[in-house]
mmCIF file of C-alpha atoms in Angstrom:
data_model
loop_
_atom_site.group_PDB
_atom_site.id
_atom_site.type_symbol
_atom_site.label_atom_id
_atom_site.label_comp_id
_atom_site.label_asym_id
_atom_site.label_seq_id
_atom_site.Cartn_x
_atom_site.Cartn_y
_atom_site.Cartn_z
ATOM 1 C CA LEU A 1 36.856 -32.265 36.315
ATOM 2 C CA ILE A 2 36.761 -33.622 32.737
ATOM 3 C CA LEU A 3 38.177 -32.473 30.114
ATOM 4 C CA LEU A 4 36.869 -33.003 26.477
ATOM 5 C CA ASP A 5 37.722 -32.984 22.570
ATOM 6 C CA ASN A 6 34.577 -33.941 20.941
ATOM 7 C CA ASP A 7 36.490 -35.688 18.216
ATOM 8 C CA LEU A 8 37.238 -38.895 20.182
ATOM 9 C CA PRO A 9 38.656 -42.377 18.381
ATOM 10 C CA LEU A 10 36.037 -45.086 19.146
ATOM 11 C CA VAL A 11 33.332 -42.449 20.929
ATOM 12 C CA ASP A 12 33.257 -39.178 20.808
ATOM 13 C CA GLY A 13 32.910 -36.415 23.596
ATOM 14 C CA LEU A 14 28.658 -36.125 23.914
ATOM 15 C CA GLU A 15 28.797 -40.145 24.782
ATOM 16 C CA LEU A 16 31.407 -39.631 27.121
ATOM 17 C CA ALA A 17 29.469 -36.814 29.051
ATOM 18 C CA ARG A 18 26.497 -38.396 28.746
ATOM 19 C CA ARG A 19 28.597 -41.270 30.238
ATOM 20 C CA ALA A 20 30.096 -39.538 32.920
ATOM 21 C CA ARG A 21 26.056 -37.380 33.775
ATOM 22 C CA GLN A 22 24.895 -40.982 34.179
ATOM 23 C CA SER A 23 28.043 -42.464 36.709
ATOM 24 C CA GLU A 24 27.171 -41.732 40.732
ATOM 25 C CA GLN A 25 31.171 -40.679 41.131
ATOM 26 C CA HIS A 26 30.763 -38.389 38.148
ATOM 27 C CA ALA A 27 27.194 -36.687 38.229
ATOM 28 C CA LYS A 28 28.353 -33.659 39.509
ATOM 29 C CA THR A 29 32.073 -33.358 38.353
ATOM 30 C CA PRO A 30 32.430 -30.104 36.115
ATOM 31 C CA ILE A 31 32.757 -31.142 32.022
ATOM 32 C CA VAL A 32 34.307 -28.699 29.674
ATOM 33 C CA MET A 33 34.228 -29.784 26.113
ATOM 34 C CA ILE A 34 36.552 -28.280 23.446
ATOM 35 C CA SER A 35 35.369 -28.828 19.739
ATOM 36 C CA ALA A 36 35.231 -27.963 16.557
ATOM 37 C CA GLY A 37 31.783 -28.626 15.572
ATOM 38 C CA ASN A 38 28.659 -26.393 15.911
ATOM 39 C CA ILE A 39 27.149 -28.814 18.959
ATOM 40 C CA LYS A 40 26.648 -26.570 21.777
ATOM 41 C CA GLY A 41 23.102 -27.171 21.865
ATOM 42 C CA GLU A 42 24.204 -31.061 22.380
ATOM 43 C CA ALA A 43 27.309 -30.427 24.792
ATOM 44 C CA ARG A 44 24.487 -29.212 27.029
ATOM 45 C CA LEU A 45 22.325 -31.539 26.312
ATOM 46 C CA ALA A 46 24.715 -33.912 27.184
ATOM 47 C CA GLY A 47 25.244 -32.421 30.465
ATOM 48 C CA VAL A 48 28.844 -29.974 29.785
ATOM 49 C CA ASN A 49 28.732 -27.191 32.464
ATOM 50 C CA GLU A 50 31.890 -25.185 29.475
ATOM 51 C CA PHE A 51 31.535 -25.406 25.767
ATOM 52 C CA LEU A 52 34.731 -24.024 24.106
ATOM 53 C CA ARG A 53 34.663 -23.194 20.254
ATOM 54 C CA LYS A 54 38.328 -24.329 18.923
ATOM 55 C CA PRO A 55 40.487 -22.153 17.825
ATOM 56 C CA GLU A 56 38.683 -19.096 19.036
ATOM 57 C CA ASP A 57 38.215 -19.871 22.622
ATOM 58 C CA THR A 58 41.203 -22.098 23.870
ATOM 59 C CA HIS A 59 42.819 -18.945 25.711
ATOM 60 C CA LEU A 60 39.781 -19.715 27.443
ATOM 61 C CA ILE A 61 40.628 -22.671 29.122
ATOM 62 C CA VAL A 62 43.013 -22.623 31.729
ATOM 63 C CA ASP A 63 40.343 -19.822 33.522
ATOM 64 C CA THR A 64 37.478 -22.095 32.014
ATOM 65 C CA VAL A 65 38.792 -24.363 34.275
ATOM 66 C CA ARG A 66 40.596 -22.448 37.074
ATOM 67 C CA ARG A 67 36.410 -20.593 37.789
ATOM 68 C CA LEU A 68 34.763 -24.331 37.701
ATOM 69 C CA LEU A 69 36.723 -25.623 40.239
ATOM 70 C CA HIS A 70 36.260 -22.709 43.275
ATOM 71 C CA ALA A 71 32.538 -22.727 42.092
#
């Protein structure tokens, strides 16, 4: 599982998600993105499985990770 914040130095989480989806090794790896930005649609297009808005949804991280790892 890849857990990303969109606000990262050098390259944003959206770009990292796109790169992961282009990689044969991570093409099917679950990706969870956390962001305060209004980018849920962009995150989905980048290949993110779940988008959590911070700070509102941060309490859902553990349950989201569990669900994706056991799917």
